[in-house]
Coordinates of C-alpha atoms in Angstrom, one line a residue:
Chain R
X1 CA 100.4 92.6 117.2
X2 CA 98.3 95.7 115.8
X3 CA 95.1 95.5 114.8
X4 CA 96.2 96.5 110.6
X5 CA 92.6 96.6 108.8
X6 CA 93.7 96.4 104.8
X7 CA 92.6 100.0 102.6
X8 CA 89.7 97.4 100.5
X9 CA 87.7 96.5 103.6
X10 CA 87.9 100.3 105.2
X11 CA 86.9 101.2 102.0
X12 CA 84.0 98.5 101.1
X13 CA 82.4 99.5 104.9
X14 CA 82.4 103.2 103.9
X15 CA 80.3 102.3 100.7
X16 CA 78.6 99.7 102.0
X17 CA 74.7 100.3 101.9
X18 CA 73.6 97.8 104.2
X19 CA 75.9 99.7 106.9
X20 CA 74.4 101.3 110.7
X21 CA 72.6 104.5 109.5
X22 CA 71.7 103.6 106.2
X23 CA 69.8 100.6 107.7
X24 CA 68.3 102.6 110.4
X25 CA 67.3 105.0 108.0
X26 CA 65.3 102.2 105.3
X27 CA 64.4 101.1 109.1
X28 CA 62.5 104.1 110.1
X29 CA 61.1 104.9 107.3
X30 CA 59.8 101.9 106.5
X31 CA 57.6 101.8 110.2
X32 CA 56.1 104.9 108.5
X33 CA 54.6 103.9 106.0
X34 CA 53.1 100.4 107.9
X35 CA 51.4 102.6 110.1
X36 CA 50.7 104.6 107.3
X37 CA 49.3 101.4 105.2
X38 CA 47.4 100.1 108.6
X39 CA 45.5 103.4 109.3
X40 CA 44.3 103.4 105.5
X41 CA 43.1 100.0 106.6
X42 CA 41.1 100.5 108.8
X43 CA 39.1 103.7 107.7
X44 CA 39.0 101.9 104.3
X45 CA 37.3 98.9 105.4
X46 CA 35.0 100.9 107.3
X47 CA 34.5 102.9 104.6
X48 CA 33.4 99.7 102.8
X49 CA 31.7 97.7 105.7
X50 CA 28.8 101.1 105.3
X51 CA 29.0 100.4 101.4
X52 CA 28.0 96.5 100.8
X53 CA 25.5 97.7 104.2
X54 CA 24.1 100.0 101.9
X55 CA 23.8 98.2 98.9
X56 CA 22.0 96.0 100.9
X57 CA 19.4 98.3 102.1
X58 CA 19.3 99.4 98.8
X59 CA 18.4 96.2 97.3
X60 CA 15.8 95.4 99.8
X61 CA 14.3 98.2 99.1
X62 CA 14.3 98.5 95.2
X63 CA 12.4 95.7 95.8
X64 CA 10.0 96.5 97.7
X65 CA 9.0 99.1 95.9
X66 CA 9.0 97.6 92.7
X67 CA 6.0 95.4 94.9
X68 CA 4.3 98.2 95.8
X69 CA 3.6 98.6 92.0
X70 CA 2.5 96.2 91.2
X71 CA 5.8 95.7 88.9
X72 CA 9.2 93.5 89.1
X73 CA 12.1 95.1 90.7
X74 CA 15.1 93.2 87.8
X75 CA 18.4 93.0 90.1
X76 CA 21.9 94.2 87.9
X77 CA 23.5 90.9 86.6
X78 CA 26.1 89.7 88.3
X79 CA 29.5 91.2 87.6
X80 CA 31.7 88.8 89.6
X81 CA 31.6 84.3 89.0
X82 CA 34.5 82.5 90.9
X83 CA 34.6 79.1 89.1
X84 CA 36.3 75.6 90.4
X85 CA 36.9 73.1 88.7
X86 CA 36.2 69.8 89.7
X87 CA 37.3 67.3 86.9
X88 CA 41.0 65.7 86.9
X89 CA 43.2 66.8 83.9
X90 CA 42.9 62.9 82.3
X91 CA 41.0 63.2 78.5
X92 CA 40.1 66.6 78.0
X93 CA 40.0 68.0 75.0
X94 CA 42.1 70.5 73.1
X95 CA 39.6 73.8 73.3
X96 CA 38.0 73.1 77.3
X97 CA 41.8 72.7 78.0
X98 CA 43.2 75.6 76.6
X99 CA 40.0 77.9 77.7
X100 CA 40.8 76.3 81.5
X101 CA 44.5 77.0 81.1
X102 CA 44.0 80.7 80.3
X103 CA 41.9 80.8 83.4
X104 CA 44.6 79.5 85.0
X105 CA 42.2 76.7 86.1
X106 CA 45.5 74.0 85.8
X107 CA 44.1 71.1 88.2
X108 CA 41.7 70.2 90.1
X109 CA 39.4 72.3 92.7
X110 CA 41.2 75.1 92.1
X111 CA 39.3 78.4 91.8
X112 CA 39.6 81.2 90.2
X113 CA 37.5 85.3 90.2
X114 CA 36.6 85.9 86.9
X115 CA 34.1 89.3 85.6
X116 CA 31.5 88.8 83.6
X117 CA 31.4 89.9 80.6
X118 CA 30.1 88.3 77.1
X119 CA 33.3 86.9 75.8
X120 CA 34.1 85.0 79.6
X121 CA 31.3 83.8 79.8
X122 CA 30.6 82.2 76.5
X123 CA 34.1 80.5 76.9
X124 CA 32.0 79.6 80.3
X125 CA 29.9 77.6 78.1
X126 CA 32.7 75.3 76.8
X127 CA 34.3 74.6 80.4
X128 CA 31.0 74.1 82.2
X129 CA 31.7 70.3 82.7
X130 CA 34.9 70.5 83.6
X131 CA 34.0 73.4 86.4
X132 CA 31.1 74.9 88.5
X133 CA 30.9 78.8 88.8
X134 CA 28.2 80.8 90.5
X135 CA 27.9 84.0 92.3
X136 CA 30.2 84.8 95.2
X137 CA 29.1 87.2 98.2
X138 CA 31.2 89.4 100.1
X139 CA 31.8 87.2 102.7
X140 CA 32.4 84.2 100.2
X141 CA 34.8 86.6 98.9
X142 CA 36.3 87.8 102.6
X143 CA 37.4 84.3 103.4
X144 CA 39.0 82.6 100.1
X145 CA 40.8 85.9 100.1
X146 CA 42.0 85.5 103.7
X147 CA 42.3 82.3 104.4
X148 CA 43.8 81.1 100.4
X149 CA 44.4 84.1 99.8
X150 CA 48.4 83.8 97.9
X151 CA 49.7 86.6 95.6
X152 CA 52.5 86.4 93.1
X153 CA 55.4 88.1 93.8
X154 CA 58.2 87.4 91.8
X155 CA 56.9 84.2 89.7
X156 CA 56.3 83.1 93.3
X157 CA 53.3 82.1 95.5
X158 CA 53.8 83.2 98.5
X159 CA 51.0 84.1 101.3
X160 CA 49.3 87.2 101.8
X161 CA 51.2 88.2 105.8
X162 CA 50.5 91.5 105.5
X163 CA 48.8 94.2 104.2
X164 CA 52.7 96.1 102.9
X165 CA 53.0 92.7 100.5
X166 CA 49.6 94.9 99.0
X167 CA 50.9 98.0 99.2
X168 CA 54.1 97.0 97.4
X169 CA 52.6 95.1 94.7
X170 CA 48.7 97.4 94.1
X171 CA 49.9 101.0 95.6
X172 CA 50.1 102.1 91.9
X173 CA 45.9 101.0 91.8
X174 CA 44.7 102.4 95.0
X175 CA 44.9 99.2 97.1
X176 CA 46.9 98.8 100.1
X177 CA 44.7 96.5 101.9
X178 CA 43.0 93.1 102.0
X179 CA 39.5 94.8 102.2
X180 CA 40.9 96.9 98.9
X181 CA 41.4 93.8 97.5
X182 CA 38.3 92.0 98.5
X183 CA 36.4 95.5 97.8
X184 CA 38.0 95.3 94.3
X185 CA 37.8 91.4 93.2
X186 CA 33.6 91.9 95.0
X187 CA 33.1 95.2 93.1
X188 CA 34.7 94.4 90.1
X189 CA 36.5 97.9 90.4
X190 CA 38.6 98.9 87.8
X191 CA 41.8 98.2 88.4
X192 CA 39.3 94.1 88.6
X193 CA 42.3 93.1 86.6
X194 CA 45.6 93.6 88.5
X195 CA 43.7 93.2 91.5
X196 CA 42.5 89.3 90.2
X197 CA 46.5 88.6 88.6
X198 CA 48.1 89.8 91.9
X199 CA 46.2 86.9 93.3
X200 CA 47.4 83.1 92.0
X201 CA 45.1 80.4 91.5
X202 CA 43.1 79.8 94.3
X203 CA 44.2 75.9 95.8
X204 CA 40.5 74.2 97.8
X205 CA 40.2 71.3 99.1
X206 CA 37.7 68.9 98.0
X207 CA 33.9 69.6 99.9
X208 CA 33.0 68.1 103.0
X209 CA 30.4 65.9 102.5
X210 CA 31.4 64.6 98.9
X211 CA 30.1 66.0 95.4
X212 CA 27.2 63.8 93.9
X213 CA 28.1 63.7 90.4
X214 CA 30.3 65.6 88.8
X215 CA 28.9 64.4 85.0
X216 CA 25.8 65.8 85.2
X217 CA 25.7 69.9 85.6
X218 CA 23.9 71.2 88.9
X219 CA 20.6 72.0 87.1
X220 CA 20.1 68.3 86.8
X221 CA 20.9 67.3 89.9
X222 CA 24.6 67.3 90.0
X223 CA 27.3 69.0 90.3
X224 CA 29.0 70.8 86.7
X225 CA 28.1 74.4 85.4
X226 CA 25.8 77.4 86.6
X227 CA 25.1 76.7 90.4
X228 CA 24.1 80.8 90.9
X229 CA 24.5 82.3 94.7
X230 CA 24.5 78.1 95.8
X231 CA 28.8 78.4 95.1
X232 CA 29.3 80.4 98.1
X233 CA 27.6 76.8 99.7
X234 CA 29.9 74.6 98.1
X235 CA 32.9 77.2 98.9
X236 CA 33.0 77.0 103.1
X237 CA 32.9 73.0 102.0
X238 CA 36.0 73.6 100.5
X239 CA 37.1 76.0 101.1
Chain E
X1 CA 100.1 83.3 85.7
X2 CA 102.3 83.4 88.9
X3 CA 103.5 86.7 90.0
X4 CA 106.3 87.0 88.8
X5 CA 108.5 88.7 90.3
X6 CA 110.1 91.1 87.5
X7 CA 113.3 92.5 88.7
X8 CA 114.1 95.3 85.7
X9 CA 117.5 95.5 86.3
X10 CA 119.6 92.7 87.4
X11 CA 122.8 92.0 88.8
X12 CA 125.8 90.6 86.9
X13 CA 127.8 88.6 88.7
X14 CA 132.0 87.8 88.3
X15 CA 132.9 84.1 87.9
X16 CA 135.9 83.6 90.5
X17 CA 136.2 86.0 93.7
X18 CA 133.6 87.0 96.1
X19 CA 130.0 86.7 95.0
X20 CA 128.6 90.8 94.7
X21 CA 127.4 92.4 92.3
X22 CA 130.0 94.3 89.5
X23 CA 127.2 95.2 87.5
X24 CA 123.6 95.6 86.8
X25 CA 121.3 95.3 83.4
X26 CA 118.4 95.8 82.3
X27 CA 115.9 92.3 82.1
X28 CA 114.8 91.8 79.0
X29 CA 111.6 91.4 77.7
X30 CA 110.7 87.9 77.3
X31 CA 110.8 87.8 80.5
X32 CA 107.5 89.7 80.9
X33 CA 106.5 87.4 78.8
X34 CA 102.5 85.4 79.1
X35 CA 103.7 81.5 80.7
X36 CA 100.9 79.4 79.0
X37 CA 101.7 75.3 80.0
X38 CA 99.4 75.2 77.5
X39 CA 101.3 75.8 74.7
X40 CA 104.4 74.6 76.2
X41 CA 103.5 71.6 75.6
X42 CA 101.6 71.9 73.1
X43 CA 104.6 73.3 70.8
X44 CA 106.7 70.1 73.4
X45 CA 105.2 67.5 72.7
X46 CA 104.7 67.9 68.5
X47 CA 109.0 69.0 68.9
X48 CA 110.1 66.2 70.3
X49 CA 108.5 64.0 68.3
X50 CA 110.5 65.6 65.2
X51 CA 113.8 63.6 66.5
X52 CA 112.2 60.2 66.0
X53 CA 113.9 57.7 63.4
X54 CA 112.1 55.5 61.4
X55 CA 110.9 51.2 62.4
X56 CA 108.8 49.4 60.6
X57 CA 108.4 46.0 60.7
X58 CA 109.7 43.4 57.4
X59 CA 107.2 44.0 55.0
X60 CA 107.4 40.2 53.9
X61 CA 107.4 39.2 57.4
X62 CA 104.4 37.0 57.8
X63 CA 103.4 36.4 54.4
X64 CA 106.6 34.0 53.6
X65 CA 104.2 31.5 52.9
X66 CA 101.7 29.9 50.2
X67 CA 99.1 28.6 52.4
X68 CA 95.6 28.7 50.8
X69 CA 92.7 27.8 53.9
X70 CA 91.5 24.5 53.4
X71 CA 87.4 25.5 53.8
X72 CA 84.7 23.5 54.9
X73 CA 83.9 20.0 55.3
X74 CA 87.1 19.3 57.2
X75 CA 86.2 20.0 61.2
X76 CA 88.8 22.5 61.2
X77 CA 88.6 26.6 61.1
X78 CA 88.9 28.5 57.1
X79 CA 92.1 30.0 58.1
X80 CA 94.6 29.4 55.3
X81 CA 96.1 26.4 56.1
X82 CA 100.3 25.7 55.4
X83 CA 100.7 23.7 52.1
X84 CA 102.5 20.1 51.4
X85 CA 103.4 17.2 53.5
X86 CA 106.5 15.4 56.3
X87 CA 106.4 18.9 58.5
X88 CA 105.2 19.9 61.7
X89 CA 105.0 23.5 59.7
X90 CA 102.7 21.8 57.4
X91 CA 98.7 22.2 57.7
X92 CA 99.3 25.1 60.7
X93 CA 97.4 28.0 60.6
X94 CA 99.7 31.0 58.8
X95 CA 98.3 35.1 57.5
X96 CA 96.4 35.9 60.5
X97 CA 97.8 37.9 62.9
X98 CA 96.1 36.2 65.3
X99 CA 97.6 32.7 63.7
X100 CA 101.3 31.8 64.9
X101 CA 104.4 33.2 62.9
X102 CA 101.6 35.5 61.2
X103 CA 102.0 38.7 59.9
X104 CA 100.6 41.2 62.6
X105 CA 97.7 43.1 63.0
X106 CA 98.5 46.1 60.4
X107 CA 101.7 46.5 60.3
X108 CA 104.0 49.1 60.7
X109 CA 105.2 51.3 57.6
X110 CA 107.4 54.0 57.7
X111 CA 106.0 56.2 55.9
X112 CA 103.9 56.6 58.8
X113 CA 104.2 60.4 59.4
X114 CA 107.3 60.8 62.4
X115 CA 107.5 64.4 62.6
X116 CA 105.4 67.4 63.3
X117 CA 104.7 70.6 61.5
X118 CA 104.3 73.5 63.9
X119 CA 103.6 77.3 63.1
X120 CA 106.5 79.2 63.8
X121 CA 104.8 81.7 65.9
X122 CA 103.5 78.8 68.1
X123 CA 107.2 77.1 68.4
X124 CA 108.8 81.3 69.1
X125 CA 105.7 81.8 71.6
X126 CA 106.3 79.1 73.5
X127 CA 110.3 79.5 73.6
X128 CA 109.1 83.4 74.8
X129 CA 107.5 81.5 77.7
X130 CA 109.5 78.8 78.6
X131 CA 112.7 81.9 79.1
X132 CA 110.5 83.8 81.0
X133 CA 109.4 80.8 83.4
X134 CA 113.3 80.4 83.7
X135 CA 113.1 83.2 85.9
X136 CA 110.9 82.7 88.1
X137 CA 111.9 81.2 91.4
X138 CA 108.9 78.9 92.1
X139 CA 108.8 77.4 89.1
X140 CA 112.5 76.5 88.8
X141 CA 112.7 74.9 92.0
X142 CA 109.2 72.7 91.3
X143 CA 111.2 71.7 88.6
X144 CA 113.6 70.0 90.5
X145 CA 116.7 72.6 90.4
X146 CA 119.0 73.3 93.8
X147 CA 118.6 77.5 93.6
X148 CA 119.1 77.8 96.9
X149 CA 121.8 79.3 97.1
X150 CA 121.8 81.1 94.3
X151 CA 123.1 84.8 94.6
X152 CA 120.0 85.7 92.4
X153 CA 117.9 84.4 88.5
X154 CA 117.8 84.8 86.7
X155 CA 121.3 84.1 87.0
X156 CA 124.1 86.7 84.6
X157 CA 127.2 86.5 85.1
X158 CA 130.4 88.0 83.3
X159 CA 131.3 87.4 79.4
X160 CA 135.0 85.9 81.0
X161 CA 132.4 82.9 81.2
X162 CA 132.6 82.3 77.4
X163 CA 136.6 82.2 77.1
X164 CA 137.0 79.5 80.2
X165 CA 138.6 76.0 78.4
X166 CA 139.3 73.9 80.9
X167 CA 136.4 71.8 82.6
X168 CA 138.1 72.2 86.1
X169 CA 137.8 76.2 85.9
X170 CA 133.9 75.6 85.2
X171 CA 133.7 73.3 87.9
X172 CA 135.3 76.1 90.0
X173 CA 133.0 78.0 88.8
X174 CA 129.8 76.6 89.5
X175 CA 130.9 76.3 92.7
X176 CA 131.4 79.3 93.6
X177 CA 127.9 80.4 92.2
X178 CA 126.8 77.9 93.5
X179 CA 125.2 76.3 91.1
X180 CA 127.3 72.8 91.9
X181 CA 124.5 71.4 94.3
X182 CA 122.3 70.7 91.1
X183 CA 125.1 68.9 89.4
X184 CA 126.1 67.1 92.1
X185 CA 121.3 66.6 92.6
X186 CA 122.7 64.7 89.0
X187 CA 126.1 63.3 90.4
X188 CA 123.7 61.1 92.3
X189 CA 120.8 60.3 90.9
X190 CA 122.6 59.1 87.8
X191 CA 120.5 55.4 87.0
X192 CA 120.3 52.7 85.1
X193 CA 117.7 53.0 82.2
X194 CA 114.7 50.9 83.7
X195 CA 113.3 48.9 80.5
X196 CA 115.3 47.9 77.1
X197 CA 116.9 50.7 76.7
X198 CA 119.8 50.1 78.9
X199 CA 120.5 47.4 76.3
X200 CA 120.2 49.8 73.2
X201 CA 123.0 51.8 73.7
X202 CA 120.7 54.1 76.2
X203 CA 122.1 52.1 79.3
X204 CA 122.2 55.2 82.4
X205 CA 119.5 58.0 82.7
X206 CA 120.7 61.4 84.1
X207 CA 118.8 64.4 85.3
X208 CA 118.7 67.3 84.0
X209 CA 121.7 70.1 85.6
X210 CA 122.3 74.0 84.9
X211 CA 122.4 74.6 81.5
X212 CA 124.9 77.6 80.2
X213 CA 124.0 79.7 78.0
X214 CA 126.3 82.4 76.1
X215 CA 127.0 84.8 73.0
X216 CA 129.8 83.2 72.0
X217 CA 132.3 80.4 72.5
X218 CA 135.3 81.6 72.4
X219 CA 136.4 77.9 74.9
X220 CA 132.8 77.4 77.1
X221 CA 131.3 75.0 75.3
X222 CA 134.0 72.5 76.0
X223 CA 135.0 73.7 79.3
X224 CA 131.0 72.4 80.6
X225 CA 131.3 69.4 78.1
X226 CA 132.2 66.9 80.2
X227 CA 130.5 68.1 83.3
X228 CA 127.0 65.7 84.4
X229 CA 124.2 67.7 84.2
X230 CA 125.2 70.9 82.9
X231 CA 124.2 71.9 78.6
X232 CA 125.5 74.6 77.3
X233 CA 123.3 76.6 74.7
X234 CA 124.3 79.4 72.1
X235 CA 121.5 82.5 73.0
X236 CA 120.4 82.8 69.4
X237 CA 119.9 79.0 69.0
X238 CA 117.8 78.2 72.8
X239 CA 115.9 74.8 72.4
X240 CA 112.4 74.4 74.0
X241 CA 113.3 71.1 74.8
X242 CA 116.1 72.0 76.2
X243 CA 114.0 75.0 77.9
X244 CA 111.4 73.7 78.9
X245 CA 112.4 69.3 79.6
X246 CA 110.0 67.2 79.7
X247 CA 107.4 70.1 78.6
X248 CA 107.9 71.5 82.6
X249 CA 108.5 75.0 82.3
X250 CA 111.2 76.6 84.0
X251 CA 115.1 75.3 83.5
X252 CA 117.4 76.9 85.3
X253 CA 120.2 78.7 83.0
X254 CA 123.0 80.5 83.4
X255 CA 123.2 83.3 81.4
X256 CA 126.4 86.0 80.1
X257 CA 126.4 89.6 80.1
X258 CA 126.5 89.6 76.4
X259 CA 123.5 86.4 76.0
X260 CA 121.6 88.7 78.3
X261 CA 121.8 91.2 76.8
X262 CA 121.0 89.9 73.1
X263 CA 117.3 88.6 74.9
X264 CA 116.2 92.0 73.7
X265 CA 117.5 92.1 70.5
X266 CA 116.8 87.9 69.4
X267 CA 112.9 88.7 70.7
X268 CA 111.7 92.2 70.9
X269 CA 109.9 93.4 73.2
X270 CA 105.8 94.4 72.8
X271 CA 107.3 97.7 71.2
X272 CA 109.9 96.8 68.9
X273 CA 110.1 93.5 66.9
X274 CA 112.2 91.5 67.2
X275 CA 116.0 91.6 64.9
X276 CA 116.2 87.8 64.1
X277 CA 113.2 87.1 63.6
X278 CA 111.3 88.8 61.3
X279 CA 107.6 90.2 61.9
X280 CA 108.0 88.6 65.2
X281 CA 106.8 90.5 68.4
X282 CA 106.6 89.3 71.8
X283 CA 103.1 88.0 72.5
X284 CA 100.4 89.8 74.5
X285 CA 98.5 88.5 77.7
X286 CA 95.1 87.4 78.0
X287 CA 94.3 89.9 81.2
X288 CA 97.6 91.9 82.1
X289 CA 96.8 92.3 85.0
X290 CA 95.9 89.5 86.8
X291 CA 94.6 90.2 90.7
X292 CA 91.4 90.2 89.5
X293 CA 90.3 90.9 93.4
X294 CA 91.6 93.4 93.7
X295 CA 90.3 94.0 91.0
X296 CA 86.9 93.2 91.5
X297 CA 87.5 95.6 95.0
X298 CA 88.7 98.5 93.1
X299 CA 87.0 101.7 93.7
X300 CA 86.7 102.2 89.2
X301 CA 84.4 98.3 89.9
X302 CA 83.0 99.4 92.9
X303 CA 80.9 102.3 92.0
X304 CA 79.2 101.3 89.1
X305 CA 77.9 98.3 90.7
X306 CA 73.5 98.2 92.3
X307 CA 73.2 97.7 95.2
X308 CA 73.3 94.6 97.2
X309 CA 70.4 92.8 96.2
X310 CA 69.0 93.0 100.2
X311 CA 68.3 89.7 101.3
X312 CA 64.1 90.0 101.8
X313 CA 63.1 89.1 104.9
X314 CA 59.8 91.4 104.5
X315 CA 57.4 88.5 103.4
X316 CA 58.6 86.1 105.8
X317 CA 60.6 83.5 104.4
X318 CA 58.1 79.9 104.9
X319 CA 55.8 81.1 107.3
X320 CA 53.1 79.3 106.8
X321 CA 51.0 81.8 108.6
X322 CA 47.7 81.3 110.7
X323 CA 44.2 81.3 109.7
X324 CA 43.4 84.4 110.3
X325 CA 39.8 83.4 110.8
X326 CA 40.9 81.4 114.2
X327 CA 43.9 83.5 114.9
X328 CA 42.7 87.4 116.6
X329 CA 46.0 88.9 116.0
X330 CA 46.8 87.5 112.4
X331 CA 43.7 88.8 111.3
X332 CA 44.0 92.3 113.3
X333 CA 47.6 92.2 111.2
X334 CA 45.5 92.2 108.1
X335 CA 41.9 94.2 108.8
X336 CA 43.0 96.6 111.5
X337 CA 39.3 97.5 111.3
X338 CA 38.1 94.3 112.3
X339 CA 37.7 93.9 116.0
X340 CA 36.0 97.0 116.0
X341 CA 33.9 95.5 113.2
X342 CA 32.8 93.1 115.3
X343 CA 32.4 95.0 118.5
X344 CA 29.7 97.3 116.4
X345 CA 28.8 93.9 115.8
X346 CA 28.3 92.4 119.0
X347 CA 26.3 96.2 120.2
X348 CA 23.7 95.8 117.0
X349 CA 23.0 92.2 117.9
X350 CA 22.6 93.2 121.8
X351 CA 20.9 96.7 120.3
X352 CA 18.4 94.4 118.6
X353 CA 17.8 92.1 121.1
X354 CA 16.8 94.4 123.4
X355 CA 14.2 96.0 120.9
X356 CA 13.3 91.9 119.8
X357 CA 12.9 91.9 124.0
X358 CA 11.0 94.7 124.4
X359 CA 8.2 93.8 121.5
X360 CA 8.3 90.6 122.7
X361 CA 6.6 91.7 126.1
X362 CA 5.2 93.9 124.8
X363 CA 2.6 91.7 123.1
X364 CA 3.3 88.9 125.8
X365 CA 1.5 91.9 127.6
X366 CA -1.0 92.7 125.2
X367 CA -2.2 88.7 126.1
X368 CA -2.0 88.4 128.8
X369 CA -4.7 91.7 129.4
X370 CA -6.6 90.0 127.0
X371 CA -6.6 87.2 128.1
X372 CA -7.8 88.7 131.4
X373 CA -10.8 91.2 130.4
X374 CA -12.2 87.9 128.2
X375 CA -12.2 85.5 131.6
X376 CA -14.6 88.0 133.7
X377 CA -16.8 88.1 130.2
X378 CA -16.6 84.5 130.9
X379 CA -18.4 83.9 134.2
X380 CA -21.1 86.9 132.9
X381 CA -22.0 84.1 130.6
X382 CA -22.5 81.2 133.2
X383 CA -25.1 84.0 135.9
X384 CA -26.5 84.6 132.0
X385 CA -28.3 80.5 131.5
X386 CA -31.4 79.2 133.7
X387 CA -31.8 75.7 132.6
X388 CA -29.2 75.0 134.9
X389 CA -30.5 76.6 137.9
X390 CA -33.7 75.1 137.9
X391 CA -31.7 71.3 137.5
X392 CA -30.2 72.7 141.1
X393 CA -33.6 74.0 142.9
X394 CA -34.9 70.8 142.1
X395 CA -31.6 68.5 143.7
X396 CA -32.0 70.5 146.8
X397 CA -35.6 70.1 146.7
X398 CA -35.0 66.4 146.7

């Protein structure tokens, strides 16, 4: 019995988008791209390390200078805040509920980064009793994105596996790796919006050691509202 | 729609002698009409109602009493009861459908709608479908006809058949052409009817055998009349109830040559209308080419399709990757600079440690030096005090 291959199948194989040659070509291209991305990632990470160090040193310098002159150095107001929702869903009035929705804080212990400006500060004012927020430092931003960073890919929440994922979505904003993403978020760059919306809202664990009382504000020995730099220690407990 | 065995040319067979083609005629367009069992079923169910005779229950049945209800207070149901006394009937319930001897619920009336109107075009559609089905061997076989020994389907036979007068000739012809097996089936399976029809002059039930369609009756009607199961019909008046008995398409039909040719005129085609049915063209099928697989696999379709989406295994399926702060390989994949960074930090730490150590050693040394010199100063101070010396001399003298 001679093996007769039907015409349609022959044509299909010829036309196939998954034929061996095509696959091989695609694979080669992809490998090349991955290499490029990783080399870029290396260089940029190096650059950013220097940048952060310089920033710190500069800050210290300016403060010392001001001290010498006998005046004060007023630090620039923080541009970035990390908000964590610390109250549940039940019994939230409509306005705060809407604002929490807009900020993607739809469930308890979810966290988002937000750019601080007049409008966002006003939003935070309304939701103060339901959230705690503060000014994260580099290590906090890094820990969040590396350990708990999930991307919004195809309307799905997918853990950030590799720099390729970031490259695919954010290449056009010149963000190609994790460190780029961290930098964009931490320094609230030009494409902060896109970097931030690429990230799914962070789902954090309840804090190790617990809260004192969520009903009071942080200033009153409670937990809600602005806690400035102490957000960093809280995130460490919740990450 | 089944794949039609379209035979553009059909053989005509003689009625005796040798079973071989004496002529060839083209297949009329009717046989390519769409085969629509749904249309045939609809038309058949309605057409079959048209030969019904009215029946009803007597209008006075159960009402021929002057019964009245006794009302309440008598310890009996309030149903109307027959008046009077002196007989068993008196006091019995009457009129109700639940009563013995009462009128039925909703007594049947003669003016029930017995017949059904069907749109003419629908009727014609059904007939065309049914005729087309008679040429499809699987359909004819599934209807139950014994057509294995036939030379061809559709079976067309010379016009000499129309001039047959004797039943014996008819039977001989049927045997000759191979159609007698179907007649035998009919004879074999003649049974008494199940049910009450048997004593209502419908005693026996027969299967349907072959149907002989002719153009002119020159004796054929009488010749085939007495053969059980066989029916004859003029091609001008084909009845759906006979072409698709029980709304099951695929009757076994024997056509005479002129009848077969007349089909083209009677039912027309898609280009030419029927000569006998005014304004009637053959019905068009919904799909001309029903081989869907072939259409999908064709070049015309395949070249225009978008690429098949590759199964995106790029980002990993449900892989929960490890925590980068615990698993170095994951960390390095995300941040290739990390190892270097750790190294730099380590170097920096060691450098700082070293520097600190130097500073600490230096200051310790300074302190120790200071300590040494200050001890020497202390001894000079002791030599300078006289009081203590005097006390010592005194003690020696004693």
